[in-house]
C-alpha positions as MATLAB code, in Angstrom:
seq = 'MELVAGCYEQVLFGFAARPAESWTVVPDFTHHAHSASLSAVAVNNRYVVTGSRDETIQIYDMKKKIEHGALLQHNGTITCLEFYGTTHLLSGAEDGLICIWNTKRWECLKSIRAHKGHVTSLSIHPSGKLALSVGTDKTLRTWNLVEGRSAFIKNLKQNAQIIKWSPDGERYVTVITNKVDIYKLDTASITGTITTEKRISSLRFITDSIIAIAGDDEMIRFYSCDSQKCLCEFKAHENRIKDIYSFEREGQHVIVTASSDGYIKIWNLDLNKIKDMPSLLCEVNTKARLTCLAVWLDQASEVKENSDKAATSSQANEDEKASIVKVKKVCWTQKSATTAKRKRKIAPEKQTLEAPLQKKKKKRKSLA';
ca = [
      -6.300   -0.051   10.601;
      -3.183    1.053    8.886;
      -2.538    3.292    5.852;
       0.450    1.919    3.986;
       1.909    3.847    0.798;
       5.248    3.534   -0.840;
       6.780    6.784   -2.936;
       9.556    7.694   -5.118;
      11.740    8.473   -2.022;
      12.216    4.674   -1.312;
      10.128    5.294    1.907;
       7.372    2.907    3.414;
       4.690    5.135    5.190;
       2.518    3.718    7.973;
      -0.510    5.756    9.117;
      -2.885    4.361   11.865;
      -6.344    5.332   10.597;
      -8.689    5.734   13.693;
     -12.531    5.023   12.607;
     -14.774    7.208   14.891;
     -17.488    9.675   14.202;
     -14.600   11.897   13.168;
     -11.913    9.789   11.395;
      -8.229   10.638   12.213;
      -4.951    9.521   10.950;
      -1.894    9.524   12.702;
       1.988    8.913   11.436;
       2.798    5.723   13.240;
       5.748    4.730   11.080;
       8.476    5.600    8.314;
      11.047    3.028    7.009;
      13.577    3.214    4.094;
      12.405   -0.043    2.566;
      14.400   -0.280   -0.841;
      17.403    1.248   -2.327;
      15.230    2.432   -5.325;
      11.647    3.636   -5.557;
       8.635    1.642   -4.469;
       6.648    0.020   -7.200;
       3.848   -2.126   -5.792;
       2.357   -2.874   -2.014;
      -0.032   -5.855   -1.083;
      -1.378   -6.742    2.281;
      -3.081   -9.588    3.925;
      -4.067   -9.890    7.663;
      -0.791  -10.223    8.961;
       2.052   -9.040    6.586;
       2.867   -5.711    4.220;
       5.028   -6.783    1.300;
       6.489   -4.026   -0.942;
       8.191   -4.453   -4.425;
      10.763   -2.021   -5.818;
      13.170   -1.169   -8.671;
      15.605   -2.807   -6.826;
      14.210   -5.965   -7.686;
      13.585   -7.043   -4.153;
      10.410   -7.774   -2.474;
      10.338   -6.611    1.413;
       8.129   -8.370    3.907;
       6.972   -6.525    7.091;
       5.102   -8.186    9.866;
       2.152   -5.671   10.709;
       1.298   -7.281   14.096;
       4.897   -7.087   15.813;
       5.805   -4.214   13.700;
       9.293   -5.451   12.566;
      10.963   -6.073    9.098;
      10.501   -9.956    8.281;
      12.915  -10.380    5.511;
      13.665  -10.035    1.531;
      12.834  -12.186   -1.132;
      15.270  -12.167   -4.159;
      13.500  -14.502   -6.802;
      13.496  -11.714   -9.599;
      15.481  -10.123  -11.841;
      13.927   -6.845  -12.787;
      11.766   -4.247  -11.344;
       8.811   -5.536   -9.216;
       5.730   -4.610  -10.967;
       2.808   -6.338   -9.300;
       2.131   -8.105   -5.879;
      -1.263   -9.827   -4.733;
      -1.998  -12.103   -1.851;
      -4.437  -15.030   -1.882;
      -5.852  -15.050    1.793;
      -3.566  -16.216    4.235;
      -1.386  -18.604    2.131;
      -0.103  -17.529   -0.821;
       1.464  -14.197   -2.520;
       1.732  -13.880   -5.951;
       4.455  -11.594   -7.815;
       5.519  -10.308  -11.215;
       8.316   -8.342  -12.377;
       9.862   -6.878  -15.702;
      11.819  -10.245  -16.065;
       8.607  -11.928  -17.240;
       8.023  -14.217  -14.332;
       5.197  -14.881  -12.065;
       6.476  -16.586   -8.667;
       3.845  -18.091   -6.292;
       5.049  -18.090   -2.715;
       4.049  -19.989    0.308;
       3.636  -17.236    2.878;
       3.923  -19.488    6.072;
       7.761  -20.388    5.125;
       8.269  -17.625    2.329;
       9.320  -20.668   -0.151;
       9.030  -20.011   -3.809;
       6.691  -23.064   -4.908;
       6.922  -22.126   -8.562;
       8.806  -19.934  -10.854;
       6.618  -19.065  -14.303;
       7.784  -17.756  -17.446;
       4.767  -15.884  -18.061;
       5.287  -13.310  -20.443;
       7.902  -12.872  -23.087;
       8.397   -8.970  -22.048;
       7.452   -7.240  -18.589;
       4.422   -8.708  -16.692;
       2.576   -5.418  -16.070;
      -0.191   -6.564  -13.924;
      -1.831   -9.806  -12.578;
      -4.745  -11.006  -10.560;
      -6.074  -13.946   -8.357;
      -9.584  -15.304   -9.133;
     -11.531  -15.199   -5.613;
     -11.836  -19.027   -5.500;
      -7.844  -18.901   -5.641;
      -7.713  -21.539   -8.652;
      -7.212  -19.277  -11.406;
      -5.099  -15.921  -12.015;
      -4.799  -13.569  -14.854;
      -1.937  -11.849  -16.140;
      -1.048   -9.275  -18.865;
       2.214   -8.139  -20.319;
       4.295   -6.102  -22.802;
       3.922   -9.060  -25.232;
       0.432   -8.033  -25.940;
      -0.994  -11.257  -24.205;
      -3.478  -11.936  -21.587;
      -3.026  -15.354  -20.054;
      -4.948  -17.341  -17.643;
      -3.080  -19.775  -15.105;
      -4.408  -22.794  -13.410;
      -2.776  -22.282   -9.885;
      -3.885  -25.621   -8.881;
      -1.553  -27.451  -11.470;
       0.707  -24.425  -11.834;
       0.383  -24.329  -15.694;
      -0.974  -21.766  -18.548;
      -4.444  -22.893  -19.092;
      -5.361  -20.049  -21.833;
      -3.689  -17.180  -24.117;
      -5.403  -14.372  -25.631;
      -3.669  -11.759  -27.804;
      -4.278   -8.387  -27.584;
      -4.061   -5.393  -30.098;
      -1.883   -3.289  -27.393;
      -0.181   -3.927  -24.327;
      -2.318   -3.694  -21.454;
      -1.442   -2.205  -18.103;
      -4.100   -3.460  -15.759;
      -6.032   -6.464  -15.063;
      -8.602   -7.108  -12.749;
     -11.062   -9.735  -11.224;
     -14.350   -8.453   -9.920;
     -15.226   -9.376   -6.297;
     -17.588  -12.279   -7.260;
     -15.091  -13.570   -9.951;
     -17.919  -13.339  -12.658;
     -16.231  -10.802  -14.970;
     -12.818   -9.261  -15.238;
     -11.279   -6.092  -16.671;
      -8.232   -5.012  -18.661;
      -6.865   -1.684  -18.762;
      -5.002   -0.411  -22.361;
      -3.821    3.130  -21.781;
      -7.446    5.059  -21.320;
      -9.652    2.269  -22.259;
     -11.322   -0.297  -20.004;
     -12.463   -3.593  -21.788;
     -15.115   -5.572  -19.425;
     -15.154   -9.574  -20.088;
     -17.600  -12.014  -18.844;
     -15.712  -15.163  -17.410;
     -18.061  -17.939  -18.768;
     -17.636  -16.535  -22.677;
     -14.290  -14.702  -22.222;
     -15.394  -12.084  -24.690;
     -15.890   -8.410  -24.265;
     -19.223   -6.855  -23.216;
     -18.483   -3.258  -22.989;
     -15.623   -0.891  -23.232;
     -15.068    2.145  -21.007;
     -13.157    5.167  -22.488;
     -11.581    8.007  -20.647;
      -9.735   11.174  -21.831;
      -6.757   10.737  -19.794;
      -4.802    7.509  -19.469;
      -5.705    5.257  -16.654;
      -3.375    4.483  -13.878;
      -5.570    2.757  -10.970;
      -8.742    0.771  -11.110;
     -10.617   -0.746   -8.356;
     -14.009   -2.765   -7.884;
     -16.381   -0.965   -5.360;
     -19.064   -3.666   -5.802;
     -19.492   -6.565   -8.270;
     -20.354   -4.074  -11.106;
     -19.183   -0.580  -10.023;
     -15.479    0.361  -10.828;
     -13.539    3.340   -9.338;
     -11.220    4.895  -12.410;
      -8.620    7.378  -11.779;
      -5.389    8.324  -13.929;
      -3.384   11.548  -15.216;
      -5.717   13.939  -13.780;
      -7.232   15.005  -10.398;
     -10.599   12.988  -10.994;
     -12.035    9.933   -9.578;
     -14.787    8.619  -11.537;
     -17.383    5.686  -10.885;
     -18.611    3.473  -13.599;
     -21.032    0.916  -13.832;
     -19.808   -2.265  -15.737;
     -23.434   -3.318  -17.228;
     -24.362   -0.053  -18.612;
     -20.655    1.704  -19.177;
     -21.863    4.943  -17.891;
     -20.325    7.265  -15.666;
     -22.145    7.108  -12.493;
     -20.195   10.077  -10.524;
     -17.129   12.092  -10.796;
     -15.120   14.383   -8.608;
     -11.922   16.164   -8.159;
     -10.183   14.212   -5.343;
      -6.558   15.854   -5.503;
      -4.589   18.495   -6.822;
      -2.293   16.467   -9.075;
      -2.646   12.956  -10.855;
      -3.871   10.057   -8.365;
      -1.494    7.075   -8.448;
      -3.730    4.256   -6.440;
      -7.007    3.956   -5.239;
      -7.844    1.127   -2.448;
     -11.351    0.262   -1.162;
     -13.054   -1.963    1.569;
     -16.036   -2.517    3.568;
     -16.272   -1.837    7.348;
     -19.638   -2.193    9.218;
     -21.748   -1.806    6.117;
     -19.911    1.651    5.343;
     -18.134    1.759    1.888;
     -14.658    3.419    2.302;
     -12.191    4.417   -0.327;
      -8.632    5.473    0.074;
      -6.751    7.803   -2.515;
      -3.006    8.228   -2.930;
      -1.865   11.126   -5.101;
       1.461   12.548   -6.641;
       0.496   15.714   -4.762;
       1.747   13.772   -1.335;
      -1.812   13.605   -0.014;
      -3.640   10.314    1.227;
      -7.402   10.810    1.625;
     -10.271    8.646    2.713;
     -13.661    8.891    1.778;
     -17.100    7.738    2.356;
     -19.078    6.108   -0.524;
     -23.095    5.945   -0.139;
     -24.010    3.186   -2.479;
     -27.510    4.430   -2.201;
     -26.588    8.000   -3.410;
     -23.757    6.947   -5.713;
     -24.340   10.159   -8.159;
     -23.440   12.357   -5.200;
     -19.843   13.049   -4.219;
     -18.447   11.000   -1.452;
     -17.822   12.846    1.717;
     -14.208   13.272    2.702;
     -13.617   11.765    6.320;
     -10.010   12.669    6.694;
      -6.626   13.483    5.029;
      -2.787   13.486    5.304;
       0.018   14.936    3.652;
       3.005   12.804    3.207;
       4.954   15.172    1.514;
       6.339   12.611   -0.879;
       5.511   11.624   -4.148;
       3.184    8.637   -3.794;
       3.730    5.371   -6.119;
       1.080    2.713   -4.410;
      -0.928    2.307   -1.585;
      -2.517   -0.358    0.351;
      -4.685   -0.669    3.597;
      -3.641   -3.406    6.361;
      -6.944   -4.203    8.313;
      -6.100   -5.701   11.426;
      -9.623   -6.636   12.551;
     -10.150   -9.321    9.870;
     -13.502  -10.465   11.204;
     -15.052   -7.276   11.663;
     -13.760   -5.698    7.946;
     -14.410   -7.325    4.786;
     -12.230   -6.349    1.621;
     -14.037   -5.745   -1.446;
     -11.117   -7.276   -3.570;
     -10.805  -10.492   -1.375;
     -14.460  -11.130   -0.388;
     -14.520  -15.033   -1.333;
     -11.041  -15.848   -0.183;
     -11.989  -14.518    3.300;
     -15.720  -14.758    3.729;
     -15.336  -18.587    5.206;
     -12.351  -19.980    7.165;
     -13.729  -23.521    6.563;
     -13.697  -22.434    2.602;
     -10.129  -21.098    3.128;
      -8.466  -24.359    4.806;
     -10.423  -26.501    1.972;
      -8.541  -24.517   -0.754;
      -5.501  -24.580    0.730;
      -5.592  -28.583    1.582;
      -6.091  -28.769   -2.188;
      -3.304  -26.618   -3.049;
      -0.892  -28.857   -0.637;
      -1.956  -32.016   -2.350;
      -1.389  -30.752   -5.757;
       1.831  -28.506   -4.796;
       4.052  -31.598   -5.651;
       4.291  -30.808   -9.265;
       5.623  -26.868   -8.177;
       8.269  -28.024   -5.585;
       9.851  -30.855   -7.786;
      10.682  -28.414  -10.507;
      11.820  -25.680   -8.471;
      13.429  -27.008   -5.254;
      16.955  -26.152   -6.125;
      15.456  -22.903   -6.733;
      13.887  -22.622   -3.627;
      16.496  -23.535   -1.660;
      18.833  -21.256   -3.406;
      16.645  -18.021   -3.578;
      14.433  -18.284   -0.833;
      14.630  -15.594    1.792;
      17.280  -13.100    3.305;
      16.235  -12.813    7.118;
      18.243   -9.880    8.107;
      18.303   -9.069   12.209;
      14.602   -8.301   12.643;
      14.526   -4.331   12.801;
      11.425   -2.224   14.301;
       9.878   -0.205   11.850;
      11.058    3.442   12.458;
       8.802    5.862   14.416;
       8.106    9.201   12.390;
      10.323   11.697   12.368;
       8.145   14.061   14.108;
       8.260   12.019   17.161;
      12.315   11.891   17.174;
      12.427   15.478   17.251;
      10.108   15.782   20.262;
      12.225   13.169   21.718;
      15.420   14.899   21.134;
      13.883   18.074   22.619;
      12.978   16.362   25.652;
      16.255   14.771   26.118;
      17.922   18.166   25.702;
];
């Protein structure tokens, strides 16, 4: 298990997390990933991708611990990245585009003019057939990923910063400043609203009906989507919280948080005692201003991510969905074949991710 986090200082951190009776986090690598601050990170069972204000997406092979290449389709800060299983990656940026990437050859299958302004957030339905996006044009858009076209447009009163599907795909939420609107899929109407005192910067589904919310304060709050009531709140950091990640491991619900105070913390959440504060398993100080966070899980068969339950629960279903996309992919590749060839991938000489500075210092001393 690897904690990966990006920061303003252009560095991608990797920490090996070892679950046991007493969890430990060991620095694994540091990599100067971009020429500007990191803005987004996403993982699947093999790759980590990072987006930046330098307008590029960098790819890292976590199994080989090497740099895999760069994607240069966007013109503008990369604002959001999300994998669908092992087959596809969606990226959004300030240029208003959403790009659909094949993760086998890293080709851009389709480049969609998604919003008139920036794309601020996107989320893929667990089935892989739909995606939602929000942008600075005050719209929420539904995308048919099988046909690569717009399916529905909803006008919002304000710009939304976050959109997220629930793990079962039955509902989705949008975040507008300090307000969370909860929608049902079958009616596409708001069923409830959660309002916080501070601006919300991160939201994560813990279960199909429980969400974790964090923002411009030190608190993490758990809310019920059904009742919109706060189930628990606790002080997690000494500064504002930038990102939350969650996953399930052998029946244990684990939450990982990253803050502007430089700390990454791992928490154990007991859903049977949801009103109690989660217990802190371990923490690490990166001494950097963190911006984004993800957890690379190297044992996909044993670990189930909350955000991708349906996509990874059955390899048979995965293959079936992939074949559906392949059949329908002709309409994507015909329109963007020239673009895909021209702006596909820069494959630099494969570089091994750097070991932590602490290890380098020790090596120098031993040589001396």
